[in-house]
Amino acid sequence: MNKRIAIFELILGLVFLISGFAKSLNVSAFADIITKYGFADISYVAIPIVIVEIILGLLLIFKIGEKATALIATILLTTFTLVYSYGLIFKNIEDCGCFGSIKYLNTSPIVLYIRNTILLYFSIDIYRNSSNIWKTSYANVAVIIIIIIIASFMSGYTSKNFLNNSKANLFKRYEVSSSKLGEFATFSTDSTYLVFVFSYSCPHCMNSIENLNQYERLGAVDKVIGLALYNDSITKQIFYNHFSINFKVKEYDMSLLKLTHDLPMTYYIKNDTVEIAFPGELPCAIVFKSILKIH
């Protein structure tokens, strides 16, 4: 085999493999980036994208079906670059999410375009100068299967929060001290709170803001606290250009996802105890007060 093509396959394969595993460390964060680009309805493709990238990387590294794999890689790289360009031009989004929440690998737009151009050259060259043999050793197949299983497990695990994110746990009471909430806010035992965990780019979060502004005014709770996932200043500015809020907001980086991967997520706290925890859009204060009466 041409030595040049072998080197290109190794480099391209490693990039796809690293990219896929980096995203699998926090699939919810990657899904949030997809939402930022305006594709909230298909953010569920986050996991399939991760798995496809890892499979492509493995096939390239082990030189399996090189021609077909290179063609798919070319299509994928072109699609990713076009989507990124759309976000950059029309939404001022510079975070490509190429390497998940590993920020130092997610480069500036200029570096991204240079990198993708080089990778596209590699994939096209591989396609033009390689065979399409799908045979490999049983050992390679075993390694590929094990890696895909590990990646699938990691992706599934990081795609949701296992603490208090399901509707089945809506009325499961627990003390604040037994959860991670205490790491992000302090509470008085003689007050009621609504803690709203959100992202500046999440459409479901945006749909909840006007309702959230009612909670203190209508006496549903004593205090509202917003915990915002901060991505970049541009997204934040766009958010505040459209919304005025009357509650305190604390901003956090990806460490906020230790609390929950579901955005928005709302916690109702009374007597230093989480009485209600639920994901999804927030109902208006009147409806929430009726829920409290039933509860």
PDB file of C-alpha atoms in Angstrom:
ATOM      1  CA  MET A   1       0.000   0.000   0.000  1.00  0.00           C
ATOM      2  CA  ASN A   2       1.069   3.569  -0.669  1.00  0.00           C
ATOM      3  CA  LYS A   3       2.840   4.804   2.478  1.00  0.00           C
ATOM      4  CA  ARG A   4       1.279   8.241   2.109  1.00  0.00           C
ATOM      5  CA  ILE A   5      -2.237   6.783   2.138  1.00  0.00           C
ATOM      6  CA  ALA A   6      -1.401   4.644   5.172  1.00  0.00           C
ATOM      7  CA  ILE A   7      -0.287   7.765   7.082  1.00  0.00           C
ATOM      8  CA  PHE A   8      -3.388   9.692   5.988  1.00  0.00           C
ATOM      9  CA  GLU A   9      -5.641   6.831   7.151  1.00  0.00           C
ATOM     10  CA  LEU A  10      -3.953   6.710  10.538  1.00  0.00           C
ATOM     11  CA  ILE A  11      -4.209  10.482  11.093  1.00  0.00           C
ATOM     12  CA  LEU A  12      -7.816  10.712   9.882  1.00  0.00           C
ATOM     13  CA  GLY A  13      -8.798   7.640  11.874  1.00  0.00           C
ATOM     14  CA  LEU A  14      -7.249   9.002  15.080  1.00  0.00           C
ATOM     15  CA  VAL A  15      -9.015  12.361  14.623  1.00  0.00           C
ATOM     16  CA  PHE A  16     -12.409  10.660  14.254  1.00  0.00           C
ATOM     17  CA  LEU A  17     -11.677   8.352  17.183  1.00  0.00           C
ATOM     18  CA  ILE A  18     -10.570  11.166  19.503  1.00  0.00           C
ATOM     19  CA  SER A  19     -13.489  13.336  18.398  1.00  0.00           C
ATOM     20  CA  GLY A  20     -16.003  10.567  19.064  1.00  0.00           C
ATOM     21  CA  PHE A  21     -14.626   9.663  22.480  1.00  0.00           C
ATOM     22  CA  ALA A  22     -14.324  13.332  23.493  1.00  0.00           C
ATOM     23  CA  LYS A  23     -18.021  13.811  22.712  1.00  0.00           C
ATOM     24  CA  SER A  24     -18.952  10.575  24.513  1.00  0.00           C
ATOM     25  CA  LEU A  25     -17.550  12.027  27.753  1.00  0.00           C
ATOM     26  CA  ASN A  26     -20.486  14.439  27.788  1.00  0.00           C
ATOM     27  CA  VAL A  27     -23.107  13.706  25.153  1.00  0.00           C
ATOM     28  CA  SER A  28     -25.604  16.077  26.799  1.00  0.00           C
ATOM     29  CA  ALA A  29     -23.204  18.972  26.257  1.00  0.00           C
ATOM     30  CA  PHE A  30     -22.825  17.975  22.596  1.00  0.00           C
ATOM     31  CA  ALA A  31     -26.629  17.778  22.242  1.00  0.00           C
ATOM     32  CA  ASP A  32     -26.830  21.260  23.743  1.00  0.00           C
ATOM     33  CA  ILE A  33     -24.452  22.529  21.050  1.00  0.00           C
ATOM     34  CA  ILE A  34     -26.681  20.966  18.382  1.00  0.00           C
ATOM     35  CA  THR A  35     -29.586  22.843  19.977  1.00  0.00           C
ATOM     36  CA  LYS A  36     -27.595  26.092  19.828  1.00  0.00           C
ATOM     37  CA  TYR A  37     -27.362  25.697  16.063  1.00  0.00           C
ATOM     38  CA  GLY A  38     -31.169  25.666  15.911  1.00  0.00           C
ATOM     39  CA  PHE A  39     -31.638  21.907  15.533  1.00  0.00           C
ATOM     40  CA  ALA A  40     -33.306  21.189  18.876  1.00  0.00           C
ATOM     41  CA  ASP A  41     -35.789  18.764  17.309  1.00  0.00           C
ATOM     42  CA  ILE A  42     -32.986  16.467  16.147  1.00  0.00           C
ATOM     43  CA  SER A  43     -30.577  16.860  19.076  1.00  0.00           C
ATOM     44  CA  TYR A  44     -31.139  13.138  19.705  1.00  0.00           C
ATOM     45  CA  VAL A  45     -28.685  12.466  16.849  1.00  0.00           C
ATOM     46  CA  ALA A  46     -25.857  13.314  19.262  1.00  0.00           C
ATOM     47  CA  ILE A  47     -25.309   9.658  20.237  1.00  0.00           C
ATOM     48  CA  PRO A  48     -25.472   8.275  16.650  1.00  0.00           C
ATOM     49  CA  ILE A  49     -22.932  10.895  15.532  1.00  0.00           C
ATOM     50  CA  VAL A  50     -20.563   9.838  18.316  1.00  0.00           C
ATOM     51  CA  ILE A  51     -20.857   6.145  17.415  1.00  0.00           C
ATOM     52  CA  VAL A  52     -20.471   6.785  13.666  1.00  0.00           C
ATOM     53  CA  GLU A  53     -17.318   8.840  14.254  1.00  0.00           C
ATOM     54  CA  ILE A  54     -15.773   6.103  16.387  1.00  0.00           C
ATOM     55  CA  ILE A  55     -16.664   3.390  13.866  1.00  0.00           C
ATOM     56  CA  LEU A  56     -15.170   5.434  11.014  1.00  0.00           C
ATOM     57  CA  GLY A  57     -12.021   6.018  13.030  1.00  0.00           C
ATOM     58  CA  LEU A  58     -11.632   2.316  13.778  1.00  0.00           C
ATOM     59  CA  LEU A  59     -12.255   1.256  10.172  1.00  0.00           C
ATOM     60  CA  LEU A  60      -9.628   3.717   8.934  1.00  0.00           C
ATOM     61  CA  ILE A  61      -7.055   2.697  11.535  1.00  0.00           C
ATOM     62  CA  PHE A  62      -7.552  -1.016  10.811  1.00  0.00           C
ATOM     63  CA  LYS A  63      -7.780  -0.374   7.035  1.00  0.00           C
ATOM     64  CA  ILE A  64     -11.184  -1.979   6.571  1.00  0.00           C
ATOM     65  CA  GLY A  65     -13.367  -0.968   3.613  1.00  0.00           C
ATOM     66  CA  GLU A  66     -11.108   2.023   3.048  1.00  0.00           C
ATOM     67  CA  LYS A  67     -12.759   3.373  -0.097  1.00  0.00           C
ATOM     68  CA  ALA A  68     -16.302   3.333   1.307  1.00  0.00           C
ATOM     69  CA  THR A  69     -15.116   4.576   4.691  1.00  0.00           C
ATOM     70  CA  ALA A  70     -13.229   7.469   3.096  1.00  0.00           C
ATOM     71  CA  LEU A  71     -16.316   8.417   1.081  1.00  0.00           C
ATOM     72  CA  ILE A  72     -18.466   8.508   4.231  1.00  0.00           C
ATOM     73  CA  ALA A  73     -15.751  10.487   6.030  1.00  0.00           C
ATOM     74  CA  THR A  74     -15.704  13.013   3.181  1.00  0.00           C
ATOM     75  CA  ILE A  75     -19.482  13.454   3.303  1.00  0.00           C
ATOM     76  CA  LEU A  76     -19.423  13.767   7.097  1.00  0.00           C
ATOM     77  CA  LEU A  77     -16.601  16.313   7.143  1.00  0.00           C
ATOM     78  CA  THR A  78     -18.291  18.376   4.437  1.00  0.00           C
ATOM     79  CA  THR A  79     -21.612  18.302   6.309  1.00  0.00           C
ATOM     80  CA  PHE A  80     -19.997  19.286   9.622  1.00  0.00           C
ATOM     81  CA  THR A  81     -18.137  22.156   7.956  1.00  0.00           C
ATOM     82  CA  LEU A  82     -21.278  23.483   6.250  1.00  0.00           C
ATOM     83  CA  VAL A  83     -23.306  23.272   9.487  1.00  0.00           C
ATOM     84  CA  TYR A  84     -20.538  25.060  11.370  1.00  0.00           C
ATOM     85  CA  SER A  85     -20.420  27.767   8.696  1.00  0.00           C
ATOM     86  CA  TYR A  86     -24.182  28.250   9.029  1.00  0.00           C
ATOM     87  CA  GLY A  87     -23.876  28.664  12.795  1.00  0.00           C
ATOM     88  CA  LEU A  88     -20.918  31.024  12.481  1.00  0.00           C
ATOM     89  CA  ILE A  89     -22.478  33.254   9.818  1.00  0.00           C
ATOM     90  CA  PHE A  90     -26.125  33.349  10.907  1.00  0.00           C
ATOM     91  CA  LYS A  91     -25.943  32.707  14.667  1.00  0.00           C
ATOM     92  CA  ASN A  92     -22.462  33.956  15.599  1.00  0.00           C
ATOM     93  CA  ILE A  93     -21.606  30.575  17.149  1.00  0.00           C
ATOM     94  CA  GLU A  94     -17.896  29.799  17.208  1.00  0.00           C
ATOM     95  CA  ASP A  95     -18.073  26.622  19.301  1.00  0.00           C
ATOM     96  CA  CYS A  96     -18.103  23.723  16.836  1.00  0.00           C
ATOM     97  CA  GLY A  97     -18.310  21.068  19.548  1.00  0.00           C
ATOM     98  CA  CYS A  98     -15.970  18.937  17.423  1.00  0.00           C
ATOM     99  CA  PHE A  99     -14.257  17.553  20.496  1.00  0.00           C
ATOM    100  CA  GLY A 100     -17.127  17.753  22.953  1.00  0.00           C
ATOM    101  CA  SER A 101     -16.478  19.596  26.201  1.00  0.00           C
ATOM    102  CA  ILE A 102     -12.667  19.401  25.819  1.00  0.00           C
ATOM    103  CA  LYS A 103     -12.454  23.107  25.101  1.00  0.00           C
ATOM    104  CA  TYR A 104      -8.764  23.388  24.247  1.00  0.00           C
ATOM    105  CA  LEU A 105      -9.291  21.039  21.281  1.00  0.00           C
ATOM    106  CA  ASN A 106     -12.179  23.144  19.942  1.00  0.00           C
ATOM    107  CA  THR A 107     -10.205  25.746  18.041  1.00  0.00           C
ATOM    108  CA  SER A 108     -10.910  29.122  16.448  1.00  0.00           C
ATOM    109  CA  PRO A 109     -12.836  29.300  13.136  1.00  0.00           C
ATOM    110  CA  ILE A 110      -9.679  29.867  11.079  1.00  0.00           C
ATOM    111  CA  VAL A 111      -7.898  26.868  12.576  1.00  0.00           C
ATOM    112  CA  LEU A 112     -11.048  24.755  12.177  1.00  0.00           C
ATOM    113  CA  TYR A 113     -11.321  25.564   8.460  1.00  0.00           C
ATOM    114  CA  ILE A 114      -7.626  24.821   7.912  1.00  0.00           C
ATOM    115  CA  ARG A 115      -7.918  21.534   9.836  1.00  0.00           C
ATOM    116  CA  ASN A 116     -11.062  20.422   8.013  1.00  0.00           C
ATOM    117  CA  THR A 117      -9.557  21.316   4.635  1.00  0.00           C
ATOM    118  CA  ILE A 118      -6.533  19.137   5.386  1.00  0.00           C
ATOM    119  CA  LEU A 119      -8.733  16.284   6.638  1.00  0.00           C
ATOM    120  CA  LEU A 120     -10.934  16.538   3.543  1.00  0.00           C
ATOM    121  CA  TYR A 121      -7.819  16.324   1.362  1.00  0.00           C
ATOM    122  CA  PHE A 122      -6.777  13.206   3.281  1.00  0.00           C
ATOM    123  CA  SER A 123     -10.195  11.547   2.908  1.00  0.00           C
ATOM    124  CA  ILE A 124     -10.471  12.328  -0.824  1.00  0.00           C
ATOM    125  CA  ASP A 125      -6.935  11.082  -1.441  1.00  0.00           C
ATOM    126  CA  ILE A 126      -7.694   7.881   0.473  1.00  0.00           C
ATOM    127  CA  TYR A 127     -10.886   7.378  -1.568  1.00  0.00           C
ATOM    128  CA  ARG A 128      -9.045   7.813  -4.872  1.00  0.00           C
ATOM    129  CA  ASN A 129      -6.086   5.600  -4.026  1.00  0.00           C
ATOM    130  CA  SER A 130      -7.343   2.771  -1.829  1.00  0.00           C
ATOM    131  CA  SER A 131      -9.175  -0.515  -2.179  1.00  0.00           C
ATOM    132  CA  ASN A 132     -12.484  -1.572  -0.682  1.00  0.00           C
ATOM    133  CA  ILE A 133     -11.499  -4.782   1.089  1.00  0.00           C
ATOM    134  CA  TRP A 134     -13.594  -5.562   4.168  1.00  0.00           C
ATOM    135  CA  LYS A 135     -11.572  -8.503   5.443  1.00  0.00           C
ATOM    136  CA  THR A 136      -9.600  -8.263   8.683  1.00  0.00           C
ATOM    137  CA  SER A 137      -8.401 -10.501  11.502  1.00  0.00           C
ATOM    138  CA  TYR A 138     -10.646 -11.804  14.289  1.00  0.00           C
ATOM    139  CA  ALA A 139      -8.473  -9.930  16.774  1.00  0.00           C
ATOM    140  CA  ASN A 140      -9.197  -6.625  15.026  1.00  0.00           C
ATOM    141  CA  VAL A 141     -12.924  -7.392  14.967  1.00  0.00           C
ATOM    142  CA  ALA A 142     -12.828  -8.156  18.701  1.00  0.00           C
ATOM    143  CA  VAL A 143     -11.034  -4.890  19.461  1.00  0.00           C
ATOM    144  CA  ILE A 144     -13.499  -2.909  17.336  1.00  0.00           C
ATOM    145  CA  ILE A 145     -16.524  -4.485  19.041  1.00  0.00           C
ATOM    146  CA  ILE A 146     -15.123  -3.860  22.533  1.00  0.00           C
ATOM    147  CA  ILE A 147     -14.343  -0.209  21.760  1.00  0.00           C
ATOM    148  CA  ILE A 148     -17.808   0.378  20.277  1.00  0.00           C
ATOM    149  CA  ILE A 149     -19.448  -1.192  23.350  1.00  0.00           C
ATOM    150  CA  ILE A 150     -17.401   1.037  25.672  1.00  0.00           C
ATOM    151  CA  ALA A 151     -18.210   4.139  23.618  1.00  0.00           C
ATOM    152  CA  SER A 152     -21.919   3.242  23.520  1.00  0.00           C
ATOM    153  CA  PHE A 153     -22.016   2.811  27.290  1.00  0.00           C
ATOM    154  CA  MET A 154     -20.212   6.105  27.889  1.00  0.00           C
ATOM    155  CA  SER A 155     -22.517   7.917  25.479  1.00  0.00           C
ATOM    156  CA  GLY A 156     -25.640   6.502  27.089  1.00  0.00           C
ATOM    157  CA  TYR A 157     -24.382   7.253  30.581  1.00  0.00           C
ATOM    158  CA  THR A 158     -23.474  10.875  29.878  1.00  0.00           C
ATOM    159  CA  SER A 159     -26.637  11.566  27.867  1.00  0.00           C
ATOM    160  CA  LYS A 160     -28.739  11.839  31.007  1.00  0.00           C
ATOM    161  CA  ASN A 161     -28.481  12.591  34.680  1.00  0.00           C
ATOM    162  CA  PHE A 162     -29.014   9.629  36.977  1.00  0.00           C
ATOM    163  CA  LEU A 163     -29.811  11.638  40.094  1.00  0.00           C
ATOM    164  CA  ASN A 164     -33.097  13.468  39.688  1.00  0.00           C
ATOM    165  CA  ASN A 165     -33.824  13.814  35.999  1.00  0.00           C
ATOM    166  CA  SER A 166     -36.785  11.545  35.372  1.00  0.00           C
ATOM    167  CA  LYS A 167     -40.448  12.339  35.738  1.00  0.00           C
ATOM    168  CA  ALA A 168     -40.731   9.254  37.920  1.00  0.00           C
ATOM    169  CA  ASN A 169     -38.716  11.179  40.530  1.00  0.00           C
ATOM    170  CA  LEU A 170     -40.915  14.275  40.268  1.00  0.00           C
ATOM    171  CA  PHE A 171     -42.144  14.082  43.877  1.00  0.00           C
ATOM    172  CA  LYS A 172     -39.238  12.190  45.382  1.00  0.00           C
ATOM    173  CA  ARG A 173     -38.259  14.244  48.444  1.00  0.00           C
ATOM    174  CA  TYR A 174     -34.648  14.484  49.568  1.00  0.00           C
ATOM    175  CA  GLU A 175     -32.537  16.875  51.591  1.00  0.00           C
ATOM    176  CA  VAL A 176     -30.408  19.439  49.776  1.00  0.00           C
ATOM    177  CA  SER A 177     -27.409  18.235  51.762  1.00  0.00           C
ATOM    178  CA  SER A 178     -27.723  14.785  50.164  1.00  0.00           C
ATOM    179  CA  SER A 179     -27.558  16.207  46.632  1.00  0.00           C
ATOM    180  CA  LYS A 180     -25.153  18.346  44.633  1.00  0.00           C
ATOM    181  CA  LEU A 181     -27.406  21.406  44.859  1.00  0.00           C
ATOM    182  CA  GLY A 182     -25.496  22.637  47.884  1.00  0.00           C
ATOM    183  CA  GLU A 183     -22.414  23.065  45.695  1.00  0.00           C
ATOM    184  CA  PHE A 184     -24.182  25.671  43.565  1.00  0.00           C
ATOM    185  CA  ALA A 185     -26.408  27.670  45.959  1.00  0.00           C
ATOM    186  CA  THR A 186     -27.195  28.200  49.641  1.00  0.00           C
ATOM    187  CA  PHE A 187     -30.682  28.035  51.126  1.00  0.00           C
ATOM    188  CA  SER A 188     -32.410  29.173  54.328  1.00  0.00           C
ATOM    189  CA  THR A 189     -34.613  26.698  56.159  1.00  0.00           C
ATOM    190  CA  ASP A 190     -37.408  29.250  56.589  1.00  0.00           C
ATOM    191  CA  SER A 191     -37.804  30.085  52.879  1.00  0.00           C
ATOM    192  CA  THR A 192     -39.021  28.447  49.700  1.00  0.00           C
ATOM    193  CA  TYR A 193     -36.943  28.457  46.526  1.00  0.00           C
ATOM    194  CA  LEU A 194     -37.234  27.626  42.880  1.00  0.00           C
ATOM    195  CA  VAL A 195     -33.864  26.700  41.369  1.00  0.00           C
ATOM    196  CA  PHE A 196     -33.929  26.840  37.577  1.00  0.00           C
ATOM    197  CA  VAL A 197     -31.010  25.190  35.769  1.00  0.00           C
ATOM    198  CA  PHE A 198     -30.793  26.367  32.170  1.00  0.00           C
ATOM    199  CA  SER A 199     -28.671  27.252  29.164  1.00  0.00           C
ATOM    200  CA  TYR A 200     -28.678  30.569  27.324  1.00  0.00           C
ATOM    201  CA  SER A 201     -29.103  28.709  24.033  1.00  0.00           C
ATOM    202  CA  CYS A 202     -31.739  26.112  24.969  1.00  0.00           C
ATOM    203  CA  PRO A 203     -35.140  26.835  23.318  1.00  0.00           C
ATOM    204  CA  HIS A 204     -37.059  24.982  26.051  1.00  0.00           C
ATOM    205  CA  CYS A 205     -35.271  27.138  28.612  1.00  0.00           C
ATOM    206  CA  MET A 206     -36.236  30.273  26.698  1.00  0.00           C
ATOM    207  CA  ASN A 207     -39.865  29.145  26.604  1.00  0.00           C
ATOM    208  CA  SER A 208     -39.791  29.007  30.406  1.00  0.00           C
ATOM    209  CA  ILE A 209     -38.319  32.431  31.186  1.00  0.00           C
ATOM    210  CA  GLU A 210     -41.510  34.518  31.124  1.00  0.00           C
ATOM    211  CA  ASN A 211     -43.250  31.975  33.357  1.00  0.00           C
ATOM    212  CA  LEU A 212     -40.267  31.997  35.691  1.00  0.00           C
ATOM    213  CA  ASN A 213     -40.488  35.777  36.049  1.00  0.00           C
ATOM    214  CA  GLN A 214     -43.938  35.325  37.649  1.00  0.00           C
ATOM    215  CA  TYR A 215     -42.936  33.045  40.513  1.00  0.00           C
ATOM    216  CA  GLU A 216     -41.716  35.600  43.046  1.00  0.00           C
ATOM    217  CA  ARG A 217     -44.262  38.242  41.977  1.00  0.00           C
ATOM    218  CA  LEU A 218     -47.233  35.887  42.424  1.00  0.00           C
ATOM    219  CA  GLY A 219     -45.901  34.405  45.661  1.00  0.00           C
ATOM    220  CA  ALA A 220     -45.348  30.875  44.364  1.00  0.00           C
ATOM    221  CA  VAL A 221     -41.929  30.906  46.064  1.00  0.00           C
ATOM    222  CA  ASP A 222     -39.924  33.311  48.194  1.00  0.00           C
ATOM    223  CA  LYS A 223     -36.922  33.349  45.885  1.00  0.00           C
ATOM    224  CA  VAL A 224     -35.965  32.225  42.384  1.00  0.00           C
ATOM    225  CA  ILE A 225     -32.364  31.275  41.633  1.00  0.00           C
ATOM    226  CA  GLY A 226     -31.133  30.703  38.097  1.00  0.00           C
ATOM    227  CA  LEU A 227     -28.115  28.491  37.430  1.00  0.00           C
ATOM    228  CA  ALA A 228     -26.928  29.142  33.887  1.00  0.00           C
ATOM    229  CA  LEU A 229     -24.653  26.993  31.768  1.00  0.00           C
ATOM    230  CA  TYR A 230     -22.295  29.564  30.261  1.00  0.00           C
ATOM    231  CA  ASN A 231     -20.937  28.735  26.801  1.00  0.00           C
ATOM    232  CA  ASP A 232     -19.851  32.020  25.255  1.00  0.00           C
ATOM    233  CA  SER A 233     -20.483  35.757  25.561  1.00  0.00           C
ATOM    234  CA  ILE A 234     -22.236  36.008  22.189  1.00  0.00           C
ATOM    235  CA  THR A 235     -24.910  33.457  23.093  1.00  0.00           C
ATOM    236  CA  LYS A 236     -25.414  35.185  26.445  1.00  0.00           C
ATOM    237  CA  GLN A 237     -25.777  38.587  24.781  1.00  0.00           C
ATOM    238  CA  ILE A 238     -28.340  37.255  22.297  1.00  0.00           C
ATOM    239  CA  PHE A 239     -30.311  35.815  25.224  1.00  0.00           C
ATOM    240  CA  TYR A 240     -30.381  39.118  27.126  1.00  0.00           C
ATOM    241  CA  ASN A 241     -31.270  41.019  23.966  1.00  0.00           C
ATOM    242  CA  HIS A 242     -34.563  39.121  23.970  1.00  0.00           C
ATOM    243  CA  PHE A 243     -35.296  38.504  27.658  1.00  0.00           C
ATOM    244  CA  SER A 244     -35.461  40.578  30.820  1.00  0.00           C
ATOM    245  CA  ILE A 245     -35.250  38.612  34.050  1.00  0.00           C
ATOM    246  CA  ASN A 246     -36.140  39.580  37.607  1.00  0.00           C
ATOM    247  CA  PHE A 247     -34.253  36.835  39.426  1.00  0.00           C
ATOM    248  CA  LYS A 248     -30.622  36.255  40.355  1.00  0.00           C
ATOM    249  CA  VAL A 249     -28.503  34.206  37.936  1.00  0.00           C
ATOM    250  CA  LYS A 250     -25.259  32.408  38.728  1.00  0.00           C
ATOM    251  CA  GLU A 251     -23.161  31.249  35.780  1.00  0.00           C
ATOM    252  CA  TYR A 252     -21.127  28.048  35.610  1.00  0.00           C
ATOM    253  CA  ASP A 253     -19.058  26.207  33.050  1.00  0.00           C
ATOM    254  CA  MET A 254     -19.566  22.520  32.228  1.00  0.00           C
ATOM    255  CA  SER A 255     -19.211  21.735  35.953  1.00  0.00           C
ATOM    256  CA  LEU A 256     -22.920  22.575  36.201  1.00  0.00           C
ATOM    257  CA  LEU A 257     -23.646  19.313  34.403  1.00  0.00           C
ATOM    258  CA  LYS A 258     -22.591  17.502  37.590  1.00  0.00           C
ATOM    259  CA  LEU A 259     -25.992  18.588  38.872  1.00  0.00           C
ATOM    260  CA  THR A 260     -28.075  17.593  35.838  1.00  0.00           C
ATOM    261  CA  HIS A 261     -27.779  16.972  32.119  1.00  0.00           C
ATOM    262  CA  ASP A 262     -31.455  17.805  31.513  1.00  0.00           C
ATOM    263  CA  LEU A 263     -32.008  21.433  30.563  1.00  0.00           C
ATOM    264  CA  PRO A 264     -34.062  23.063  31.764  1.00  0.00           C
ATOM    265  CA  MET A 265     -34.277  21.395  35.174  1.00  0.00           C
ATOM    266  CA  THR A 266     -36.296  22.871  38.039  1.00  0.00           C
ATOM    267  CA  TYR A 267     -36.049  22.208  41.775  1.00  0.00           C
ATOM    268  CA  TYR A 268     -38.641  23.371  44.316  1.00  0.00           C
ATOM    269  CA  ILE A 269     -37.023  23.628  47.738  1.00  0.00           C
ATOM    270  CA  LYS A 270     -38.784  24.040  51.080  1.00  0.00           C
ATOM    271  CA  ASN A 271     -37.301  23.670  54.567  1.00  0.00           C
ATOM    272  CA  ASP A 272     -33.922  22.818  53.030  1.00  0.00           C
ATOM    273  CA  THR A 273     -35.567  19.864  51.262  1.00  0.00           C
ATOM    274  CA  VAL A 274     -36.124  19.298  47.558  1.00  0.00           C
ATOM    275  CA  GLU A 275     -39.872  18.724  47.372  1.00  0.00           C
ATOM    276  CA  ILE A 276     -40.198  18.610  43.586  1.00  0.00           C
ATOM    277  CA  ALA A 277     -37.624  18.120  40.838  1.00  0.00           C
ATOM    278  CA  PHE A 278     -38.673  18.006  37.217  1.00  0.00           C
ATOM    279  CA  PRO A 279     -37.099  18.413  33.770  1.00  0.00           C
ATOM    280  CA  GLY A 280     -38.639  20.262  30.861  1.00  0.00           C
ATOM    281  CA  GLU A 281     -40.389  23.544  30.269  1.00  0.00           C
ATOM    282  CA  LEU A 282     -41.645  25.352  33.366  1.00  0.00           C
ATOM    283  CA  PRO A 283     -45.404  25.814  33.833  1.00  0.00           C
ATOM    284  CA  CYS A 284     -46.796  29.210  34.813  1.00  0.00           C
ATOM    285  CA  ALA A 285     -46.846  30.096  38.518  1.00  0.00           C
ATOM    286  CA  ILE A 286     -50.620  29.563  38.846  1.00  0.00           C
ATOM    287  CA  VAL A 287     -50.407  26.018  37.498  1.00  0.00           C
ATOM    288  CA  PHE A 288     -47.390  25.305  39.704  1.00  0.00           C
ATOM    289  CA  LYS A 289     -49.235  26.505  42.807  1.00  0.00           C
ATOM    290  CA  SER A 290     -52.074  24.118  41.985  1.00  0.00           C
ATOM    291  CA  ILE A 291     -49.537  21.284  41.679  1.00  0.00           C
ATOM    292  CA  LEU A 292     -48.214  22.160  45.131  1.00  0.00           C
ATOM    293  CA  LYS A 293     -51.723  21.938  46.591  1.00  0.00           C
ATOM    294  CA  ILE A 294     -52.203  18.467  45.105  1.00  0.00           C
ATOM    295  CA  HIS A 295     -48.727  17.458  46.254  1.00  0.00           C
TER     296      HIS A 295
END
